[in-house]
C-alpha cells in the first residue's frame, strides 16, 4: 500500500475510533428490513416475487459457510459460469461476458483491456471478500437502468455495514504454500458505524493436470501475492437519512504467465514475469427515504487502477481513472403507481505505455433514465423504462425495457420481458497503437434486444424452483481479427450474433440437517459475418452446465459438497468435450467465538479449462489441479 493510501485509511480509521465508535451501543434498527428485498433489478427494493427477471441472492450466511477467499469461488459455487485464467476470473451470464459489475451500485468496469482473452471482462477477483454483505445477480439486459456493459446481466456486490462491536482474525494454509491472513473489525455508537477489513494472500505457482498425458505440471509465473484493505463509515442522520464513505484499496504483485505458449511442453507465454496492480477507489453516498423502503441516493466517486510489468523483451504500464456522479429518486404516486428517475455522469481516462508506444484517450458519458411501475390488478405489474446516454465518442443512444409480471401467490410469479442493451467499444479498442494491436476508430457500439420468459415458484414449504428462457439478437458484435494490418491485429464489427439458452435451479430442504440444490443451464451462441450463414461459436465454455450440491448442518458442523460439470464443448477449442469437478467445504464450531474449516477444490483432479480464445489450439488456460486448505477464525 502506498503512503498516500495508507495515510488516508489510517486517518479515517482513527477518526472513527476517536468518535467513540468502538465502545458504543448498537445502532438503531431501521423500520424497513432490506434483507427481504432485491435492490439491483429495478434500483428500488422489491421482493423476488415482484421482479420480472431471473435473480439469485447470495447471502452473508452463504458466504460465511463457504469460507471463500475469492469472489469467483462464491459465484462458481452458485452455478455462475466463470471464465478463468491463471491471473483473473470473470462471470459469464446468459452465455455472455458483457456483464456489469457493481459495488454498492457503483460501476467497476473499465473501458480498457483488463483480462487477456476477452475485451469485455472485469477481473472480479480484484474485489475483496470479507467485506461482502450479499451478492445480487440479475440475468438479462438492463441498459435501460444502468447503461453500457449491462448486456448479459448484472452482479451487484453489496458491502457490510457495522452491526456490532467486534473483531475477527483468521488464518489459512494450504496447497502450493498458500497462506491467507484476514482482519475484520467493526464498531457502532448511536448513529455512527465503521467496518474495516484487511486481507493478505500468498501462493506459489499452481499445478495442473496435462490433459493429454495425465501428468502433473507446474504453471510457471502463476504465483499470488496480494492484499486488500477496505473501510466503510456510515453516519445516520435525521429521518433515517444516511451518509456513507467507502474506501477500497488493493495491490498485487502476482505472476503473469498469461497462458501456455506451448501446450505440449507446458511453457508459459511470459515466464518469470510479475504484474504489479494497485486499485484505489473512493465513494461518498447520501441516501434518504430508506425507512420508507426506497434507495434514493446521491453519489460521487473516483476509481483508479494502475498496472505495470517488465522483462527483457517487453514493458507495459497503464493508469486508468474514472470519476462520476449519480442521482436517483423514486416517487410513490399511489398504491398502484411508482416512478423512478435519475441522472449519471462519468468521465473515464486511460494513459498507457506499451513497449515505448503511448496510448491516451478519454470518454465522457452523461445519462438520464426513467422507469414506471403500474400495478394493474389481479397480481399483474407492468414495468417500462427508458434511458438516454450521450457518449463523447459515439453520440446518443436510447435503450428501453418492458416487462409484465404476474404474482400467482405470495411465493410464485411468472413473467415476460423485453429489453435493449448497448455495449460501447473500449478506449483501447479505439485508440491502441502497439506492436501487435491497432485501434479501430470506425467501431460501432454493440446493440442488442433480448426476450425472456421465466417463473419462480415455491413448490412446497421446503422446495423452490426457478427457471428462465432467453433469446438475444446482437448487432455490430465486436470480435478480434489477428494480423488484420500486417503483423497487427484489431477489433472489428461483425454483422450479427444470436444467443439463446435457459437456466433452471431447484432447491429442497430435506430435513433440519440436509438440503440439496441443483441447476442446469443451456447456452448457444451463433455469429454471422457480413456475408454468410450463422455459425456456432466454438469458444462457448459451457454449452450444457450442471450443478449439484448437498448441504449438511448438525450442531457444530457445517458441510457443503458441490459437483460441477459441463458437456457439449468444442474439442478444437477445449481439451475435452466435458469435465466434472468436486468441491468440499466443512466447518466446525469449537466454541461460540472460534471455528476451524477445511476446503478442497477440484478433488477429482480434473484436467480442464474454463476459457479459450482459439478455435484451433486447446488447453492454453488449464485450471488448477486438486488443492486443499485448512483455516481458523477467532472472534473477539
Coordinates of C-alpha atoms in Angstrom, one line a residue:
X1 CA 0.0 0.0 0.0
X2 CA 1.5 3.4 -0.9
X3 CA 2.0 6.1 1.7
X4 CA -0.9 8.2 0.4
X5 CA -3.4 5.4 0.6
X6 CA -2.1 4.1 3.9
X7 CA -2.2 7.5 5.5
X8 CA -5.8 8.2 4.3
X9 CA -7.0 4.8 5.6
X10 CA -5.3 5.2 8.9
X11 CA -6.5 8.8 9.5
X12 CA -10.1 7.8 8.7
X13 CA -10.0 4.8 11.0
X14 CA -8.5 6.9 13.8
X15 CA -11.2 9.5 13.3
X16 CA -13.9 6.8 13.6
X17 CA -12.4 5.4 16.7
X18 CA -12.0 8.9 18.3
X19 CA -15.7 9.4 17.9
X20 CA -16.3 6.6 20.4
X21 CA -17.4 4.0 17.9
X22 CA -15.7 1.1 19.4
X23 CA -17.2 1.2 22.8
X24 CA -20.7 2.4 21.9
X25 CA -24.1 0.7 21.8
X26 CA -25.7 -0.9 18.7
X27 CA -27.2 1.4 16.1
X28 CA -31.0 1.6 16.0
X29 CA -32.6 -0.8 13.6
X30 CA -34.4 0.7 10.6
X31 CA -38.1 0.2 10.1
X32 CA -37.6 -1.4 6.7
X33 CA -35.8 -4.8 6.5
X34 CA -33.8 -4.7 3.3
X35 CA -32.7 -8.3 3.8
X36 CA -36.0 -9.5 2.4
X37 CA -35.7 -7.4 -0.8
X38 CA -33.7 -7.2 -4.0
X39 CA -32.4 -3.8 -5.0
X40 CA -30.4 -4.3 -8.2
X41 CA -33.1 -5.4 -10.6
X42 CA -35.2 -2.2 -10.5
X43 CA -33.0 0.1 -8.4
X44 CA -35.7 0.1 -5.7
X45 CA -36.2 -2.7 -3.1
X46 CA -38.7 -5.3 -4.3
X47 CA -39.5 -8.8 -3.3
X48 CA -38.4 -11.6 -5.7
X49 CA -42.0 -12.3 -6.5
X50 CA -42.4 -8.8 -7.8
X51 CA -39.4 -8.9 -10.2
X52 CA -39.6 -9.9 -13.8
X53 CA -36.2 -11.4 -14.1
X54 CA -34.1 -14.4 -13.0
X55 CA -32.5 -13.3 -9.8
X56 CA -30.0 -15.0 -7.5
X57 CA -29.3 -13.8 -4.0
X58 CA -26.1 -15.0 -2.2
X59 CA -26.5 -14.1 1.5
X60 CA -23.9 -13.3 4.1
X61 CA -24.6 -16.7 5.7
X62 CA -23.8 -18.5 2.4
X63 CA -20.5 -16.6 2.1
X64 CA -19.5 -17.3 5.7
X65 CA -20.3 -21.0 5.4
X66 CA -18.2 -21.3 2.3
X67 CA -15.1 -19.7 3.8
X68 CA -14.4 -18.3 0.4
X69 CA -11.2 -16.4 -0.4
X70 CA -12.1 -15.3 -3.9
X71 CA -15.3 -13.8 -5.4
X72 CA -15.1 -16.2 -8.3
X73 CA -15.3 -19.1 -5.9
X74 CA -18.5 -17.7 -4.5
X75 CA -20.1 -17.3 -7.9
X76 CA -18.9 -20.8 -9.1
X77 CA -20.5 -22.4 -6.0
X78 CA -23.8 -20.7 -7.0
X79 CA -23.7 -22.1 -10.6
X80 CA -22.5 -18.9 -12.3
X81 CA -20.3 -19.8 -15.3
X82 CA -16.8 -18.3 -14.9
X83 CA -14.1 -17.6 -17.4
X84 CA -10.8 -18.2 -15.5
X85 CA -7.2 -17.9 -16.4
X86 CA -4.0 -18.1 -14.3
X87 CA -4.4 -14.5 -13.1
X88 CA -8.1 -13.4 -13.5
X89 CA -11.7 -14.6 -13.4
X90 CA -14.9 -13.0 -14.9
X91 CA -18.5 -14.1 -14.9
X92 CA -20.5 -15.3 -18.0
X93 CA -24.2 -14.7 -17.7
X94 CA -26.7 -15.8 -20.3
X95 CA -23.7 -17.0 -22.3
X96 CA -22.3 -13.5 -22.4
X97 CA -19.3 -12.0 -20.7
X98 CA -20.6 -8.5 -21.2
X99 CA -21.6 -8.3 -17.6
X100 CA -21.8 -5.2 -15.5
X101 CA -20.0 -5.5 -12.2
X102 CA -21.0 -3.1 -9.4
X103 CA -20.1 -2.5 -5.8
X104 CA -22.9 -0.9 -3.8
X105 CA -24.4 0.1 -7.1
X106 CA -21.2 1.8 -8.4
X107 CA -19.9 0.7 -11.8
X108 CA -16.5 -1.1 -11.6
X109 CA -16.0 -2.0 -15.3
X110 CA -13.3 -0.2 -17.4
X111 CA -13.1 1.0 -21.0
X112 CA -9.9 -0.9 -21.3
X113 CA -8.5 -4.4 -21.7
X114 CA -8.4 -5.8 -18.2
X115 CA -8.4 -9.6 -18.9
X116 CA -6.4 -11.1 -21.7
X117 CA -8.6 -13.3 -23.9
X118 CA -11.7 -11.1 -23.7
X119 CA -12.1 -7.4 -24.0
X120 CA -15.4 -7.2 -22.2
X121 CA -14.5 -8.6 -18.8
X122 CA -13.6 -7.2 -15.4
X123 CA -11.4 -9.3 -13.1
X124 CA -13.9 -9.9 -10.3
X125 CA -11.1 -11.4 -8.1
X126 CA -9.7 -7.9 -7.7
X127 CA -12.5 -7.3 -5.2
X128 CA -12.3 -8.3 -1.5
X129 CA -14.4 -11.0 0.0
X130 CA -14.5 -10.3 3.8
X131 CA -16.5 -7.0 3.4
X132 CA -19.3 -8.5 1.4
X133 CA -22.8 -8.5 2.9
X134 CA -24.6 -10.1 -0.1
X135 CA -24.4 -10.5 -3.8
X136 CA -27.3 -9.9 -6.2
X137 CA -27.2 -11.5 -9.6
X138 CA -29.7 -10.3 -12.3
X139 CA -29.7 -12.2 -15.6
X140 CA -30.7 -10.4 -18.8
X141 CA -30.1 -6.9 -20.2
X142 CA -30.5 -3.8 -18.0
X143 CA -29.0 -1.0 -20.1
X144 CA -32.2 1.0 -19.6
X145 CA -31.3 1.5 -16.0
X146 CA -27.5 1.0 -15.9
X147 CA -26.2 1.9 -19.4
X148 CA -23.3 0.3 -21.2
X149 CA -21.9 -3.1 -20.1
X150 CA -25.3 -4.4 -18.7
X151 CA -25.8 -6.8 -21.6
X152 CA -25.7 -10.3 -20.3
X153 CA -26.6 -9.4 -16.8
X154 CA -25.6 -7.5 -13.6
X155 CA -23.7 -8.6 -10.5
X156 CA -24.0 -6.1 -7.6
X157 CA -21.8 -6.7 -4.6
X158 CA -23.2 -5.1 -1.5
X159 CA -20.7 -4.4 1.3
X160 CA -21.2 -4.7 5.0
X161 CA -22.3 -2.1 7.4
X162 CA -21.3 -2.3 11.1
X163 CA -23.8 -4.2 13.2
X164 CA -21.8 -4.7 16.5
X165 CA -18.6 -4.0 18.3
X166 CA -16.3 -6.9 17.4
X167 CA -13.0 -8.0 15.8
X168 CA -12.3 -11.2 13.9
X169 CA -9.0 -12.6 12.8
X170 CA -8.4 -15.6 10.5
X171 CA -5.5 -17.5 9.1
X172 CA -5.4 -20.2 6.4
X173 CA -2.7 -22.5 4.9
X174 CA -2.8 -25.0 2.1
X175 CA -1.5 -26.5 -1.1
X176 CA 1.3 -24.7 -3.1
X177 CA 2.3 -23.0 0.1
X178 CA -0.8 -20.9 0.1
X179 CA -1.3 -18.5 3.0
X180 CA -4.1 -16.1 4.0
X181 CA -4.4 -13.7 6.9
X182 CA -7.5 -11.6 7.5
X183 CA -8.7 -9.0 9.9
X184 CA -12.3 -7.7 10.3
X185 CA -13.1 -5.0 12.9
X186 CA -16.3 -3.1 13.3
X187 CA -18.0 -0.8 15.7
X188 CA -21.2 1.2 16.3
X189 CA -22.1 4.1 18.6
X190 CA -25.6 5.6 18.4
X191 CA -25.6 6.9 14.8
X192 CA -22.1 6.2 13.5
X193 CA -20.6 2.9 12.5
X194 CA -17.4 1.7 10.8
X195 CA -16.3 -1.6 9.2
X196 CA -12.6 -2.2 8.4
X197 CA -11.3 -5.3 6.6
X198 CA -7.8 -6.4 5.7
X199 CA -6.9 -9.4 3.7
X200 CA -3.4 -10.7 2.7
X201 CA -3.0 -13.7 0.4
X202 CA 0.1 -15.5 -0.9
X203 CA 0.6 -18.7 -3.0
X204 CA 3.4 -20.3 -5.1
X205 CA 2.8 -21.5 -8.7
X206 CA -0.1 -23.8 -9.0
X207 CA 0.0 -27.3 -10.6
X208 CA -2.4 -28.6 -13.2
X209 CA -3.0 -31.9 -14.9
X210 CA -1.9 -32.2 -18.5
X211 CA -5.0 -33.4 -20.5
X212 CA -3.0 -35.4 -23.0
X213 CA -0.6 -37.3 -20.7
X214 CA -2.3 -37.1 -17.3
X215 CA 1.0 -35.9 -15.8
X216 CA 1.0 -33.1 -13.2
X217 CA 2.8 -29.9 -14.3
X218 CA 3.7 -26.6 -12.8
X219 CA 2.2 -23.4 -14.3
X220 CA 5.1 -21.0 -14.1
X221 CA 4.5 -17.4 -13.2
X222 CA 1.1 -18.1 -11.6
X223 CA 2.1 -17.1 -8.0
X224 CA -0.1 -14.8 -5.9
X225 CA 1.0 -12.0 -3.6
X226 CA -1.8 -9.5 -3.0
X227 CA -3.5 -7.6 -0.2
X228 CA -6.6 -5.5 0.2
X229 CA -7.9 -3.0 2.7
X230 CA -11.4 -1.6 2.8
X231 CA -13.1 0.9 5.1
X232 CA -16.7 1.9 5.3
X233 CA -18.1 4.6 7.6
X234 CA -21.8 5.2 7.9
X235 CA -23.5 8.2 9.6
X236 CA -27.2 8.0 10.4
X237 CA -28.9 11.4 10.1
X238 CA -32.4 12.6 11.0
X239 CA -35.4 10.7 9.5
X240 CA -33.0 7.7 8.9
X241 CA -31.1 9.5 6.2
X242 CA -27.6 8.2 5.8
X243 CA -24.1 9.3 4.6
X244 CA -21.7 6.5 3.7
X245 CA -18.0 6.7 2.9
X246 CA -16.3 3.8 1.1
X247 CA -12.6 3.5 0.6
X248 CA -11.2 0.4 -1.2
X249 CA -7.5 -0.4 -1.8
X250 CA -6.0 -3.4 -3.4
X251 CA -2.4 -4.1 -4.5
X252 CA -0.9 -7.2 -6.0
X253 CA 2.4 -8.5 -7.3
X254 CA 1.2 -11.6 -9.0
X255 CA 2.7 -13.9 -11.6
X256 CA 1.8 -13.1 -15.1
X257 CA 2.5 -16.2 -17.1
X258 CA -0.7 -15.3 -19.0
X259 CA -1.2 -18.7 -20.8
X260 CA 0.6 -21.7 -22.2
X261 CA 2.7 -20.6 -25.1
X262 CA 3.3 -24.3 -25.9
X263 CA 0.6 -26.7 -24.6
X264 CA 2.7 -29.8 -25.2
X265 CA 5.8 -28.6 -23.4
X266 CA 4.0 -26.6 -20.7
X267 CA 6.0 -23.4 -21.3
X268 CA 4.2 -20.2 -20.5
X269 CA 3.8 -17.1 -22.6
X270 CA 5.6 -14.8 -20.1
X271 CA 8.0 -16.9 -17.9
X272 CA 9.2 -15.3 -14.7
X273 CA 7.1 -12.2 -15.2
X274 CA 5.2 -10.4 -12.4
X275 CA 2.4 -7.8 -12.9
X276 CA 2.0 -5.1 -10.3
X277 CA -1.5 -3.7 -9.9
X278 CA -2.9 -1.1 -7.5
X279 CA -6.5 0.0 -7.2
X280 CA -7.7 2.8 -5.1
X281 CA -11.4 3.7 -5.0
X282 CA -13.3 6.3 -3.0
X283 CA -17.1 6.8 -3.0
X284 CA -19.3 9.2 -0.9
X285 CA -23.1 8.4 -0.9
X286 CA -26.0 10.2 0.7
X287 CA -29.2 8.2 1.0
X288 CA -32.7 9.1 2.1
X289 CA -36.2 7.6 2.5
X290 CA -34.6 4.3 3.5
X291 CA -37.2 3.9 6.3
X292 CA -39.9 4.0 3.6
X293 CA -38.3 1.2 1.5
X294 CA -36.6 3.4 -1.1
X295 CA -33.0 3.8 -2.1
X296 CA -32.9 7.4 -3.1
X297 CA -29.3 8.4 -3.4
X298 CA -26.7 11.0 -4.5
X299 CA -23.2 9.6 -5.0
X300 CA -19.8 10.9 -6.1
X301 CA -16.9 8.5 -6.7
X302 CA -13.4 8.1 -8.1
X303 CA -11.9 4.8 -9.2
X304 CA -8.3 4.4 -10.1
X305 CA -6.3 1.4 -11.5
X306 CA -2.6 1.3 -12.1
X307 CA -0.7 -1.7 -13.5
X308 CA 2.8 -2.4 -14.9
X309 CA 5.1 -5.3 -15.8
X310 CA 8.5 -5.5 -17.4
X311 CA 11.0 -8.1 -18.7
X312 CA 13.9 -8.1 -21.1
X313 CA 11.6 -8.0 -24.2
X314 CA 8.5 -6.1 -23.2
X315 CA 7.4 -3.3 -20.9
X316 CA 3.9 -2.1 -20.1
X317 CA 2.1 0.3 -17.7
X318 CA -1.2 1.9 -17.5
X319 CA -3.1 4.5 -15.4
X320 CA -6.9 4.3 -15.6
X321 CA -9.2 6.8 -13.9
X322 CA -13.0 7.0 -13.7
X323 CA -14.8 9.9 -12.0
X324 CA -18.5 10.1 -11.7
X325 CA -21.7 11.3 -10.1
X326 CA -25.1 9.7 -9.7
X327 CA -28.6 10.7 -8.5
X328 CA -31.7 8.7 -8.3
X329 CA -35.1 9.3 -6.8
X330 CA -38.3 7.3 -6.6
X331 CA -41.8 8.7 -6.2
X332 CA -44.8 6.6 -5.0
X333 CA -47.6 8.4 -6.8
X334 CA -50.2 6.0 -5.5
X335 CA -50.6 2.4 -4.2
X336 CA -50.6 1.3 -7.8
X337 CA -48.1 3.5 -9.5
X338 CA -44.4 4.2 -8.8
X339 CA -42.0 6.4 -10.8
X340 CA -38.2 6.1 -10.7
X341 CA -35.8 8.6 -12.3
X342 CA -32.2 9.6 -12.2
X343 CA -29.1 11.0 -13.9
X344 CA -25.5 10.0 -14.2
X345 CA -22.2 11.5 -15.4
X346 CA -18.9 9.6 -15.8
X347 CA -15.6 10.6 -17.2
X348 CA -13.0 7.9 -17.9
X349 CA -9.4 8.4 -18.9
X350 CA -6.6 6.0 -20.0
X351 CA -2.9 6.6 -20.1
X352 CA -0.9 3.6 -21.4
X353 CA 2.7 2.9 -22.2
X354 CA 3.2 -0.3 -24.2
X355 CA 6.7 -1.1 -25.5
X356 CA 7.6 2.5 -25.8
X357 CA 4.3 3.5 -27.5
X358 CA 1.9 5.8 -25.6
X359 CA -1.9 5.5 -25.9
X360 CA -4.1 8.1 -24.4
X361 CA -7.8 8.7 -24.5
X362 CA -10.8 9.9 -22.5
X363 CA -14.6 9.2 -22.8
X364 CA -17.3 11.2 -21.1
X365 CA -20.9 9.9 -20.7
X366 CA -24.0 11.7 -19.4
X367 CA -27.3 9.9 -18.9
X368 CA -30.9 10.2 -17.7
X369 CA -33.3 7.3 -17.0
X370 CA -37.0 6.9 -16.1
X371 CA -38.9 3.8 -15.1
X372 CA -42.6 3.4 -14.5
X373 CA -44.3 0.6 -12.5
X374 CA -48.0 0.1 -12.7
X375 CA -49.9 -2.5 -10.6
X376 CA -52.7 -3.4 -13.0
X377 CA -54.7 -5.6 -10.5
X378 CA -55.1 -9.3 -10.2
X379 CA -51.4 -9.6 -9.5
X380 CA -50.2 -8.1 -12.7
X381 CA -47.4 -5.4 -12.8
X382 CA -46.3 -3.6 -15.9
X383 CA -42.9 -2.0 -15.9
X384 CA -41.5 0.3 -18.6
X385 CA -38.1 2.0 -18.5
X386 CA -36.1 4.2 -20.9
X387 CA -32.6 5.6 -20.7
X388 CA -30.8 8.1 -22.8
X389 CA -26.9 8.0 -22.8
X390 CA -24.7 10.6 -24.6
X391 CA -21.2 9.4 -25.1
X392 CA -18.4 11.8 -26.3
X393 CA -17.2 9.1 -28.8
X394 CA -20.4 7.7 -30.2
X395 CA -23.2 10.3 -29.6
X396 CA -26.6 9.5 -28.2
X397 CA -28.4 6.1 -27.6
X398 CA -31.8 5.2 -26.3
X399 CA -32.3 1.9 -24.6
X400 CA -35.7 0.7 -23.3
X401 CA -37.2 -2.1 -21.3
X402 CA -40.7 -3.6 -21.0
X403 CA -41.9 -6.4 -18.7
X404 CA -45.1 -7.9 -17.4
X405 CA -45.0 -9.8 -14.1
X406 CA -47.8 -11.9 -12.7
X407 CA -47.8 -12.8 -8.9
X408 CA -49.7 -16.1 -8.7
X409 CA -49.3 -16.2 -5.0
X410 CA -47.0 -14.7 -2.3
X411 CA -44.4 -17.3 -3.3
X412 CA -44.9 -17.7 -7.1
X413 CA -44.6 -15.4 -10.1
X414 CA -44.3 -15.7 -13.9
X415 CA -43.0 -13.0 -16.2
X416 CA -42.1 -12.0 -19.7
X417 CA -39.7 -9.2 -20.5
X418 CA -38.1 -7.5 -23.5
X419 CA -35.0 -5.3 -23.1
X420 CA -32.5 -3.4 -25.2
X421 CA -28.8 -3.2 -24.4
X422 CA -25.7 -1.3 -25.6
X423 CA -22.0 -2.0 -25.2
X424 CA -19.7 0.8 -26.3
X425 CA -16.2 -0.1 -27.7
X426 CA -13.5 0.5 -25.2
X427 CA -10.9 3.3 -25.4
X428 CA -8.2 0.7 -26.0
X429 CA -10.2 -0.8 -28.9
X430 CA -10.5 2.6 -30.5
X431 CA -7.0 4.1 -29.9
X432 CA -4.5 1.3 -29.4
X433 CA -1.3 1.7 -31.4
X434 CA 1.2 -1.0 -30.3
X435 CA 3.4 -3.6 -32.0
X436 CA 0.6 -6.2 -32.0
X437 CA -2.6 -4.1 -31.8
X438 CA -4.0 -1.3 -33.9
X439 CA -7.1 0.6 -32.8
X440 CA -10.2 0.9 -35.0
X441 CA -11.8 4.3 -34.8
X442 CA -14.6 3.2 -37.0
X443 CA -16.0 0.7 -34.5
X444 CA -19.7 1.0 -33.7
X445 CA -21.4 0.2 -30.4
X446 CA -22.8 -3.3 -29.9
X447 CA -26.6 -3.2 -29.6
X448 CA -29.0 -6.0 -28.7
X449 CA -32.5 -6.9 -27.7
X450 CA -33.4 -9.8 -25.5
X451 CA -36.7 -11.6 -24.8
X452 CA -37.0 -13.5 -21.6
X453 CA -39.8 -15.8 -20.2
X454 CA -39.5 -17.2 -16.7
X455 CA -41.0 -18.2 -13.4
X456 CA -40.1 -18.5 -9.7
X457 CA -42.2 -20.9 -7.6
X458 CA -42.2 -22.3 -4.1
X459 CA -43.5 -25.8 -4.8
X460 CA -43.8 -26.6 -1.1
X461 CA -42.6 -25.3 2.3
X462 CA -39.2 -26.8 1.6
X463 CA -38.8 -26.7 -2.2
X464 CA -38.3 -23.9 -4.7
X465 CA -38.0 -24.0 -8.5
X466 CA -36.7 -21.2 -10.7
X467 CA -36.4 -21.1 -14.5
X468 CA -36.0 -18.7 -17.4
X469 CA -35.6 -19.0 -21.2
X470 CA -33.9 -16.2 -23.2
X471 CA -33.2 -15.3 -26.8
X472 CA -30.9 -12.4 -27.7
X473 CA -30.1 -10.8 -31.0
X474 CA -27.0 -8.6 -31.1
X475 CA -25.9 -6.3 -33.9
X476 CA -22.4 -5.0 -34.6
X477 CA -20.8 -7.6 -32.4
X478 CA -17.1 -6.7 -31.8
X479 CA -14.6 -9.5 -32.4
X480 CA -10.8 -9.8 -32.7
X481 CA -9.1 -10.3 -36.1
X482 CA -5.4 -11.4 -35.8
X483 CA -3.0 -9.8 -38.3
X484 CA -5.6 -7.6 -39.7
X485 CA -3.0 -5.0 -40.7
X486 CA 0.4 -6.6 -41.4
X487 CA 1.5 -8.2 -38.1
X488 CA -1.0 -6.3 -36.0
X489 CA -4.5 -7.4 -35.1
X490 CA -7.5 -5.2 -34.5
X491 CA -11.2 -5.4 -33.4
X492 CA -14.0 -5.0 -35.9
X493 CA -17.7 -5.3 -36.1
X494 CA -19.3 -8.4 -37.4
X495 CA -22.9 -8.4 -38.7
X496 CA -24.9 -10.2 -36.0
X497 CA -24.7 -12.5 -33.0
X498 CA -27.5 -14.6 -31.6
X499 CA -27.7 -16.1 -28.2
X500 CA -30.3 -18.4 -26.7
X501 CA -30.5 -20.6 -23.7
X502 CA -32.2 -21.4 -20.4
X503 CA -31.5 -21.6 -16.6
X504 CA -33.2 -24.0 -14.2
X505 CA -32.5 -24.3 -10.5
X506 CA -34.1 -26.4 -7.8
X507 CA -33.6 -26.2 -4.0
X508 CA -35.1 -28.6 -1.5
X509 CA -34.7 -28.8 2.3
X510 CA -35.0 -32.5 3.1
X511 CA -34.8 -32.1 6.9
X512 CA -33.4 -29.8 9.5
X513 CA -29.9 -31.2 8.7
X514 CA -30.0 -31.8 5.0
X515 CA -30.5 -29.5 1.9
X516 CA -29.9 -30.3 -1.7
X517 CA -29.8 -28.0 -4.7
X518 CA -29.3 -28.5 -8.4
X519 CA -29.1 -26.5 -11.6
X520 CA -28.9 -26.8 -15.3
X521 CA -28.0 -24.2 -18.0
X522 CA -28.0 -24.3 -21.7
X523 CA -26.2 -21.7 -23.8
X524 CA -25.8 -21.4 -27.6
X525 CA -24.0 -18.6 -29.4
X526 CA -24.1 -18.1 -33.1
X527 CA -22.2 -15.5 -35.2
X528 CA -22.7 -14.2 -38.7
X529 CA -20.2 -12.1 -40.6
X530 CA -21.3 -9.6 -43.3
X531 CA -21.7 -12.4 -45.7
X532 CA -22.5 -16.0 -45.0
X533 CA -24.7 -18.0 -42.6
X534 CA -24.8 -18.2 -38.8
X535 CA -22.1 -20.5 -37.3
X536 CA -21.9 -21.8 -33.8
X537 CA -19.2 -20.1 -31.7
X538 CA -16.7 -22.8 -30.8
X539 CA -15.4 -20.9 -27.8
X540 CA -18.6 -21.3 -25.7
X541 CA -17.2 -22.8 -22.4
X542 CA -20.3 -24.3 -21.0
X543 CA -22.9 -25.2 -23.7
X544 CA -24.6 -27.5 -21.1
X545 CA -23.9 -26.8 -17.5
X546 CA -24.8 -28.9 -14.5
X547 CA -24.5 -28.3 -10.7
X548 CA -25.5 -30.5 -7.8
X549 CA -24.9 -29.5 -4.1
X550 CA -25.6 -31.2 -0.8
X551 CA -25.5 -29.2 2.5
X552 CA -25.4 -30.7 5.9
X553 CA -25.8 -28.8 9.2
X554 CA -25.8 -30.5 12.6
X555 CA -24.9 -29.0 15.9
X556 CA -21.4 -27.6 15.5
X557 CA -20.8 -29.0 12.0
X558 CA -21.5 -27.4 8.5
X559 CA -20.6 -29.2 5.3
X560 CA -21.1 -28.4 1.6
X561 CA -20.4 -30.7 -1.3
X562 CA -20.6 -29.3 -4.8
X563 CA -20.4 -31.1 -8.1
X564 CA -20.0 -29.0 -11.3
X565 CA -20.0 -30.3 -14.8
X566 CA -20.1 -29.1 -18.4
X567 CA -20.8 -31.0 -21.6
X568 CA -21.0 -30.3 -25.4
X569 CA -17.8 -28.3 -25.6
X570 CA -15.9 -28.0 -28.9
X571 CA -12.8 -30.2 -28.8
X572 CA -10.9 -27.9 -31.1
X573 CA -11.1 -25.1 -28.5
X574 CA -11.0 -27.3 -25.4
X575 CA -9.0 -30.4 -24.4
X576 CA -12.2 -32.4 -23.7
X577 CA -15.9 -32.1 -24.6
X578 CA -16.8 -32.3 -20.9
X579 CA -15.5 -32.1 -17.3
X580 CA -16.6 -32.8 -13.8
X581 CA -15.2 -31.3 -10.6
X582 CA -15.9 -31.9 -6.9
X583 CA -15.5 -29.3 -4.2
X584 CA -16.0 -29.8 -0.4
X585 CA -16.1 -27.3 2.4
X586 CA -16.6 -28.3 6.1
X587 CA -16.7 -26.1 9.2
X588 CA -16.6 -27.0 12.9
X589 CA -17.5 -24.5 15.7
X590 CA -15.1 -25.1 18.5
X591 CA -16.9 -22.5 20.7
X592 CA -19.1 -19.5 20.1
X593 CA -16.1 -17.4 19.0
X594 CA -13.9 -19.9 17.3
X595 CA -14.3 -22.0 14.2
X596 CA -12.0 -24.2 12.0
X597 CA -12.6 -25.2 8.4
X598 CA -11.4 -27.4 5.6
X599 CA -11.7 -26.6 1.9
X600 CA -11.0 -28.9 -1.0
X601 CA -11.3 -27.8 -4.7
X602 CA -11.1 -30.0 -7.8
X603 CA -10.9 -33.1 -5.6
X604 CA -11.3 -35.2 -8.8
X605 CA -8.1 -33.6 -10.0
X606 CA -9.7 -32.9 -13.3
X607 CA -7.8 -31.6 -16.4
X608 CA -10.0 -28.9 -17.9
X609 CA -10.2 -25.2 -18.9
X610 CA -12.9 -22.6 -18.4
X611 CA -11.6 -20.2 -21.0
X612 CA -10.4 -20.5 -24.7
X613 CA -9.6 -17.8 -27.2
X614 CA -8.6 -20.1 -30.1
X615 CA -10.8 -22.5 -32.1
X616 CA -7.6 -24.3 -33.2
X617 CA -5.5 -24.5 -30.1
X618 CA -6.9 -26.2 -27.0
X619 CA -5.6 -26.2 -23.4
X620 CA -3.9 -22.8 -23.2
X621 CA -5.7 -21.9 -19.9
X622 CA -5.5 -25.0 -17.7
X623 CA -7.3 -24.9 -14.3
X624 CA -5.5 -25.7 -11.1
X625 CA -5.4 -29.4 -10.0
X626 CA -6.5 -30.8 -6.7
X627 CA -5.9 -28.3 -3.8
X628 CA -6.8 -28.2 -0.2
X629 CA -6.5 -25.7 2.7
X630 CA -7.1 -25.5 6.4
X631 CA -8.1 -22.4 8.3
X632 CA -9.2 -21.0 11.7
X633 CA -11.2 -17.9 12.6
X634 CA -11.5 -16.3 16.0
X635 CA -13.9 -13.6 17.1
X636 CA -13.0 -11.2 19.9

